[in-house]
């Protein structure tokens, strides 16, 4: 009996130490990212700035998957909305990202609601196809409204957030700070009554309806939140790259965001978001020398990640098959 008690205490101790290790790892990761611009070259700082923005875009897709149980192929539409909002506000009003960033978030939320309301009863492949229509129409919309969007050439973003401070550092630390804040907010949201209600609406829709939460309105809420985060990511990406153009928001941009969400295992933590953002930003950049092998290597990496993520399910399937 005493051995059993000691083993139980050891197990509890191990479980308690696991979060401590995770916290220490997160602190070390943040310290490394904060110090990186002091030792890294300009190209790496620029790449990491885009990586942070793309990590936030990956988070927006993961939020939709986690809380809504749905998949979007057209989130590049909302990312483009945020990026062009920053550029247009600067060109038309002469205001910096300090003003245009909140505007982009609001516009993203409104656009997400406008799309989600009529499609609130769609799910699965039908919702995915509906979002795909957004991605397919996006380049034509950006080119068609040339007087506003700049057409094929796009628009440049030159105004600094803080005048007199190095532009690369502004872009880097702004994207990193907002990514960290969003991850903290999502962690708190997960434990909030609203977050629990959305999870209940997904897992137990009938039980949620009993307390007044319908599945359709839960989907609208989740999609609105997801679109707002995607628009915020687009605003940071536009600010980080200093330019926006239709070429940056093709149909495959939405596919890549979905791929990043798969790579991050649909996680909402900082580490998961960075993994997805790095996969769709840094991997293609540093594999560019591979030429025609880039898609092959990219696809192979995605397959390995997918197999690793489903290793438990695959093992159970094999064991069940052998038992027949």
Short mmCIF file of C-alpha atoms in Angstrom, two decimals:
data_model
loop_
_atom_site.label_atom_id
_atom_site.label_comp_id
_atom_site.label_asym_id
_atom_site.label_seq_id
_atom_site.Cartn_x
_atom_site.Cartn_y
_atom_site.Cartn_z
CA UNK A 1 0.00 0.00 0.00
CA UNK A 2 2.80 2.39 0.91
CA UNK A 3 4.46 1.76 -2.44
CA UNK A 4 1.20 2.56 -4.22
CA UNK A 5 0.84 5.82 -2.29
CA UNK A 6 4.42 6.79 -3.11
CA UNK A 7 3.88 5.99 -6.78
CA UNK A 8 0.73 8.13 -6.80
CA UNK A 9 2.58 11.02 -5.19
CA UNK A 10 5.37 10.68 -7.74
CA UNK A 11 2.85 10.73 -10.57
CA UNK A 12 1.19 13.87 -9.20
CA UNK A 13 4.61 15.47 -8.76
CA UNK A 14 5.53 14.67 -12.35
CA UNK A 15 2.29 16.14 -13.60
CA UNK A 16 2.89 19.26 -11.56
CA UNK A 17 6.40 19.67 -12.90
CA UNK A 18 5.26 19.36 -16.53
CA UNK A 19 3.58 22.81 -16.65
CA UNK A 20 6.69 24.29 -15.02
CA UNK A 21 8.85 22.88 -17.80
CA UNK A 22 6.43 24.25 -20.38
CA UNK A 23 6.52 27.70 -18.78
CA UNK A 24 10.30 27.68 -18.66
CA UNK A 25 10.44 26.66 -22.30
CA UNK A 26 8.02 29.43 -23.23
CA UNK A 27 10.04 32.02 -21.32
CA UNK A 28 13.22 30.83 -23.03
CA UNK A 29 11.53 31.02 -26.43
CA UNK A 30 10.30 34.56 -25.78
CA UNK A 31 13.73 35.64 -24.56
CA UNK A 32 15.30 34.21 -27.72
CA UNK A 33 12.80 36.01 -29.96
CA UNK A 34 13.24 39.31 -28.12
CA UNK A 35 17.02 39.14 -28.43
CA UNK A 36 17.07 37.83 -32.02
CA UNK A 37 17.17 41.24 -33.79
CA UNK A 38 20.32 42.14 -31.86
CA UNK A 39 22.32 39.34 -33.48
CA UNK A 40 20.36 38.40 -36.60
CA UNK A 41 20.74 39.90 -40.04
CA UNK A 42 18.22 42.14 -41.72
CA UNK A 43 16.74 39.42 -43.91
CA UNK A 44 16.12 37.10 -40.95
CA UNK A 45 14.47 39.91 -38.98
CA UNK A 46 12.22 40.64 -41.97
CA UNK A 47 11.39 36.95 -42.39
CA UNK A 48 10.56 36.56 -38.71
CA UNK A 49 8.30 39.63 -38.84
CA UNK A 50 6.29 37.97 -41.62
CA UNK A 51 6.43 34.70 -39.68
CA UNK A 52 4.75 36.33 -36.67
CA UNK A 53 2.03 37.83 -38.86
CA UNK A 54 1.44 34.50 -40.60
CA UNK A 55 1.41 32.76 -37.21
CA UNK A 56 -1.49 35.00 -36.22
CA UNK A 57 -3.25 34.14 -39.49
CA UNK A 58 -2.72 30.44 -38.74
CA UNK A 59 -4.22 31.03 -35.30
CA UNK A 60 -7.34 32.49 -36.91
CA UNK A 61 -7.87 29.27 -38.87
CA UNK A 62 -7.14 27.15 -35.79
CA UNK A 63 -9.75 29.09 -33.79
CA UNK A 64 -12.34 28.18 -36.41
CA UNK A 65 -11.32 24.52 -36.29
CA UNK A 66 -11.12 24.30 -32.49
CA UNK A 67 -14.28 26.19 -31.55
CA UNK A 68 -16.39 25.69 -34.66
CA UNK A 69 -15.20 22.34 -35.93
CA UNK A 70 -15.10 23.82 -39.44
CA UNK A 71 -12.47 24.40 -42.12
CA UNK A 72 -11.95 27.53 -44.20
CA UNK A 73 -10.06 27.69 -47.49
CA UNK A 74 -10.74 31.38 -48.04
CA UNK A 75 -9.28 33.07 -44.98
CA UNK A 76 -6.86 34.86 -47.29
CA UNK A 77 -9.83 37.15 -48.08
CA UNK A 78 -9.89 38.47 -44.52
CA UNK A 79 -6.09 38.66 -44.37
CA UNK A 80 -6.14 40.79 -47.54
CA UNK A 81 -8.87 42.98 -46.03
CA UNK A 82 -6.63 43.82 -43.09
CA UNK A 83 -3.55 44.42 -45.22
CA UNK A 84 -5.34 46.72 -47.66
CA UNK A 85 -7.03 48.57 -44.80
CA UNK A 86 -3.62 49.62 -43.46
CA UNK A 87 -2.45 50.70 -46.92
CA UNK A 88 -5.65 52.56 -47.87
CA UNK A 89 -5.93 54.37 -44.51
CA UNK A 90 -2.35 55.58 -44.92
CA UNK A 91 -2.81 56.68 -48.53
CA UNK A 92 -6.22 58.31 -48.09
CA UNK A 93 -5.98 59.70 -44.56
CA UNK A 94 -2.26 59.79 -43.88
CA UNK A 95 -2.65 57.81 -40.65
CA UNK A 96 -0.30 55.16 -39.32
CA UNK A 97 -0.92 51.54 -38.38
CA UNK A 98 -1.74 52.70 -34.86
CA UNK A 99 -5.12 53.84 -36.21
CA UNK A 100 -5.57 51.45 -39.13
CA UNK A 101 -4.93 48.28 -37.11
CA UNK A 102 -8.08 48.62 -34.94
CA UNK A 103 -10.02 49.62 -38.06
CA UNK A 104 -8.81 46.45 -39.80
CA UNK A 105 -9.94 44.29 -36.86
CA UNK A 106 -13.42 45.86 -36.87
CA UNK A 107 -13.77 45.51 -40.65
CA UNK A 108 -12.63 41.90 -40.44
CA UNK A 109 -15.21 41.14 -37.77
CA UNK A 110 -17.97 42.82 -39.81
CA UNK A 111 -16.96 40.98 -42.99
CA UNK A 112 -16.84 37.70 -41.08
CA UNK A 113 -20.33 38.27 -39.69
CA UNK A 114 -21.71 39.25 -43.11
CA UNK A 115 -20.34 36.03 -44.59
CA UNK A 116 -21.20 33.78 -41.65
CA UNK A 117 -24.83 34.82 -41.19
CA UNK A 118 -26.22 33.57 -44.54
CA UNK A 119 -23.97 30.48 -44.40
CA UNK A 120 -24.63 29.66 -40.74
CA UNK A 121 -26.32 26.37 -41.60
CA UNK A 122 -23.48 25.20 -43.84
CA UNK A 123 -20.90 22.82 -42.45
CA UNK A 124 -18.15 20.48 -43.54
CA UNK A 125 -17.29 20.45 -47.22
CA UNK A 126 -20.12 22.86 -48.04
CA UNK A 127 -18.71 25.61 -45.83
CA UNK A 128 -15.21 24.92 -47.16
CA UNK A 129 -16.45 25.37 -50.74
CA UNK A 130 -18.27 28.57 -49.76
CA UNK A 131 -15.07 30.02 -48.29
CA UNK A 132 -13.18 28.88 -51.38
CA UNK A 133 -15.39 31.22 -53.39
CA UNK A 134 -13.99 34.12 -51.36
CA UNK A 135 -10.43 33.10 -52.20
CA UNK A 136 -11.21 32.70 -55.89
CA UNK A 137 -12.95 36.08 -56.15
CA UNK A 138 -10.35 38.00 -54.14
CA UNK A 139 -7.71 38.68 -56.87
CA UNK A 140 -10.37 39.90 -59.30
CA UNK A 141 -11.83 42.20 -56.66
CA UNK A 142 -8.42 43.69 -55.86
CA UNK A 143 -7.66 44.26 -59.55
CA UNK A 144 -11.15 45.49 -60.43
CA UNK A 145 -11.15 48.28 -57.83
CA UNK A 146 -7.87 49.69 -59.13
CA UNK A 147 -8.54 53.27 -58.02
CA UNK A 148 -8.76 52.12 -54.41
CA UNK A 149 -6.43 49.12 -54.25
CA UNK A 150 -3.78 50.18 -56.76
CA UNK A 151 -4.56 47.32 -59.15
CA UNK A 152 -1.72 45.04 -60.16
CA UNK A 153 0.92 47.30 -58.62
CA UNK A 154 -0.75 47.42 -55.23
CA UNK A 155 0.02 49.99 -52.55
CA UNK A 156 3.05 50.86 -50.43
CA UNK A 157 3.07 51.35 -46.67
CA UNK A 158 5.74 53.81 -45.63
CA UNK A 159 4.48 55.55 -42.47
CA UNK A 160 6.19 54.41 -39.28
CA UNK A 161 4.48 53.52 -36.05
CA UNK A 162 7.10 55.42 -34.04
CA UNK A 163 9.01 58.05 -36.07
CA UNK A 164 12.77 57.92 -35.68
CA UNK A 165 12.92 54.24 -34.70
CA UNK A 166 14.38 51.61 -37.01
CA UNK A 167 11.67 50.37 -39.38
CA UNK A 168 12.70 46.70 -39.27
CA UNK A 169 12.62 46.74 -35.46
CA UNK A 170 9.19 48.41 -35.43
CA UNK A 171 7.77 45.78 -37.72
CA UNK A 172 9.40 42.94 -35.81
CA UNK A 173 8.45 43.89 -32.27
CA UNK A 174 4.92 45.06 -33.13
CA UNK A 175 4.10 41.73 -34.77
CA UNK A 176 5.69 39.76 -31.93
CA UNK A 177 3.93 41.78 -29.21
CA UNK A 178 0.48 41.43 -30.79
CA UNK A 179 0.99 37.70 -31.41
CA UNK A 180 1.86 37.19 -27.73
CA UNK A 181 -1.11 39.29 -26.58
CA UNK A 182 -3.52 37.34 -28.80
CA UNK A 183 -2.17 34.00 -27.51
CA UNK A 184 -2.65 35.15 -23.92
CA UNK A 185 -6.16 36.39 -24.73
CA UNK A 186 -7.08 33.07 -26.34
CA UNK A 187 -5.78 31.21 -23.29
CA UNK A 188 -8.06 33.29 -21.07
CA UNK A 189 -10.93 32.92 -23.52
CA UNK A 190 -10.63 29.14 -23.33
CA UNK A 191 -11.40 29.29 -19.61
CA UNK A 192 -14.12 31.94 -19.89
CA UNK A 193 -17.87 31.16 -19.86
CA UNK A 194 -18.10 32.32 -23.48
CA UNK A 195 -15.34 29.99 -24.60
CA UNK A 196 -16.83 27.06 -22.73
CA UNK A 197 -20.24 27.82 -24.26
CA UNK A 198 -18.79 27.74 -27.79
CA UNK A 199 -17.06 24.44 -27.09
CA UNK A 200 -20.29 23.03 -25.69
CA UNK A 201 -22.19 24.16 -28.80
CA UNK A 202 -19.71 22.23 -30.91
CA UNK A 203 -19.46 19.06 -28.82
CA UNK A 204 -22.99 18.87 -27.37
CA UNK A 205 -25.29 21.05 -29.48
CA UNK A 206 -28.49 19.77 -27.85
CA UNK A 207 -27.18 20.46 -24.36
CA UNK A 208 -26.11 23.94 -25.50
CA UNK A 209 -29.56 24.64 -26.93
CA UNK A 210 -31.06 23.73 -23.58
CA UNK A 211 -29.27 26.72 -22.05
CA UNK A 212 -30.09 29.03 -24.95
CA UNK A 213 -27.01 28.64 -27.19
CA UNK A 214 -27.88 27.56 -30.72
CA UNK A 215 -25.28 25.93 -32.91
CA UNK A 216 -25.86 28.38 -35.77
CA UNK A 217 -25.20 31.45 -33.63
CA UNK A 218 -22.16 29.76 -32.11
CA UNK A 219 -20.80 29.26 -35.64
CA UNK A 220 -21.47 32.91 -36.47
CA UNK A 221 -19.62 34.01 -33.33
CA UNK A 222 -16.64 31.76 -34.00
CA UNK A 223 -16.37 32.79 -37.65
CA UNK A 224 -16.60 36.47 -36.72
CA UNK A 225 -13.81 36.09 -34.17
CA UNK A 226 -11.71 34.09 -36.62
CA UNK A 227 -12.16 36.68 -39.40
CA UNK A 228 -11.20 39.51 -37.03
CA UNK A 229 -7.95 37.72 -36.12
CA UNK A 230 -7.21 37.04 -39.79
CA UNK A 231 -7.71 40.71 -40.64
CA UNK A 232 -5.40 41.69 -37.79
CA UNK A 233 -2.80 39.30 -39.19
CA UNK A 234 -3.17 40.87 -42.62
CA UNK A 235 -2.64 44.34 -41.18
CA UNK A 236 0.58 43.19 -39.51
CA UNK A 237 1.73 41.40 -42.68
CA UNK A 238 1.15 44.52 -44.77
CA UNK A 239 2.99 46.68 -42.25
CA UNK A 240 5.86 44.18 -42.03
CA UNK A 241 6.32 43.85 -45.80
CA UNK A 242 5.70 47.57 -46.55
CA UNK A 243 3.61 46.67 -49.59
CA UNK A 244 0.37 44.94 -50.55
CA UNK A 245 -0.55 43.55 -53.97
CA UNK A 246 -2.93 40.95 -55.44
CA UNK A 247 -0.04 38.52 -55.93
CA UNK A 248 0.26 38.17 -52.15
CA UNK A 249 -3.32 36.96 -51.77
CA UNK A 250 -3.87 34.28 -54.36
CA UNK A 251 -6.09 31.22 -53.98
CA UNK A 252 -3.15 29.22 -52.65
CA UNK A 253 -2.63 31.72 -49.82
CA UNK A 254 -5.73 30.36 -48.13
CA UNK A 255 -4.53 26.80 -48.71
CA UNK A 256 -1.20 27.60 -47.07
CA UNK A 257 -2.97 29.01 -44.00
CA UNK A 258 -4.90 25.77 -43.68
CA UNK A 259 -1.64 23.83 -44.06
CA UNK A 260 -0.08 25.94 -41.32
CA UNK A 261 -3.02 25.16 -39.05
CA UNK A 262 -2.54 21.43 -39.69
CA UNK A 263 1.18 21.69 -38.94
CA UNK A 264 0.42 23.49 -35.67
CA UNK A 265 -2.05 20.68 -34.83
CA UNK A 266 -4.73 23.37 -34.60
CA UNK A 267 -3.08 24.56 -31.40
CA UNK A 268 -3.79 28.01 -29.96
CA UNK A 269 -0.55 28.39 -27.98
CA UNK A 270 2.37 30.60 -28.95
CA UNK A 271 4.59 27.63 -29.76
CA UNK A 272 1.92 26.03 -31.97
CA UNK A 273 1.25 29.29 -33.82
CA UNK A 274 4.97 29.85 -34.42
CA UNK A 275 5.34 26.31 -35.74
CA UNK A 276 2.58 26.87 -38.29
CA UNK A 277 3.79 30.35 -39.20
CA UNK A 278 7.38 29.19 -39.64
CA UNK A 279 6.29 26.29 -41.82
CA UNK A 280 4.50 28.51 -44.34
CA UNK A 281 6.99 31.40 -44.14
CA UNK A 282 10.50 30.21 -43.41
CA UNK A 283 10.44 26.75 -44.99
CA UNK A 284 9.67 27.97 -48.54
CA UNK A 285 12.14 30.84 -48.11
CA UNK A 286 15.09 28.72 -47.06
CA UNK A 287 14.27 25.91 -49.47
CA UNK A 288 14.19 28.26 -52.45
CA UNK A 289 17.60 27.00 -53.61
CA UNK A 290 16.05 23.55 -54.10
CA UNK A 291 14.21 24.79 -57.20
CA UNK A 292 11.63 22.32 -58.51
CA UNK A 293 12.07 20.14 -55.44
CA UNK A 294 10.48 22.76 -53.15
CA UNK A 295 6.89 21.50 -53.62
CA UNK A 296 8.07 17.91 -53.14
CA UNK A 297 9.93 18.71 -49.92
CA UNK A 298 7.06 20.89 -48.72
CA UNK A 299 4.54 18.12 -49.35
CA UNK A 300 6.75 15.47 -47.74
CA UNK A 301 7.11 17.58 -44.60
CA UNK A 302 3.34 18.06 -44.45
CA UNK A 303 2.72 14.32 -44.80
CA UNK A 304 5.18 13.56 -42.00
CA UNK A 305 3.54 16.08 -39.70
CA UNK A 306 0.08 14.72 -40.47
CA UNK A 307 1.20 11.14 -39.80
CA UNK A 308 2.87 12.16 -36.55
CA UNK A 309 -0.25 14.05 -35.44
CA UNK A 310 -2.41 10.99 -36.07
CA UNK A 311 0.08 8.41 -34.85
CA UNK A 312 -2.22 7.35 -32.01
CA UNK A 313 -5.23 6.88 -34.27
CA UNK A 314 -3.12 5.04 -36.83
CA UNK A 315 -1.74 2.69 -34.19
CA UNK A 316 -5.23 1.90 -32.90
CA UNK A 317 -6.38 1.24 -36.47
CA UNK A 318 -3.51 -1.19 -37.09
CA UNK A 319 -4.12 -3.00 -33.82
CA UNK A 320 -7.82 -3.28 -34.60
CA UNK A 321 -7.07 -4.60 -38.08
CA UNK A 322 -4.70 -7.25 -36.70
CA UNK A 323 -7.31 -8.32 -34.19
CA UNK A 324 -9.76 -9.29 -36.93
#
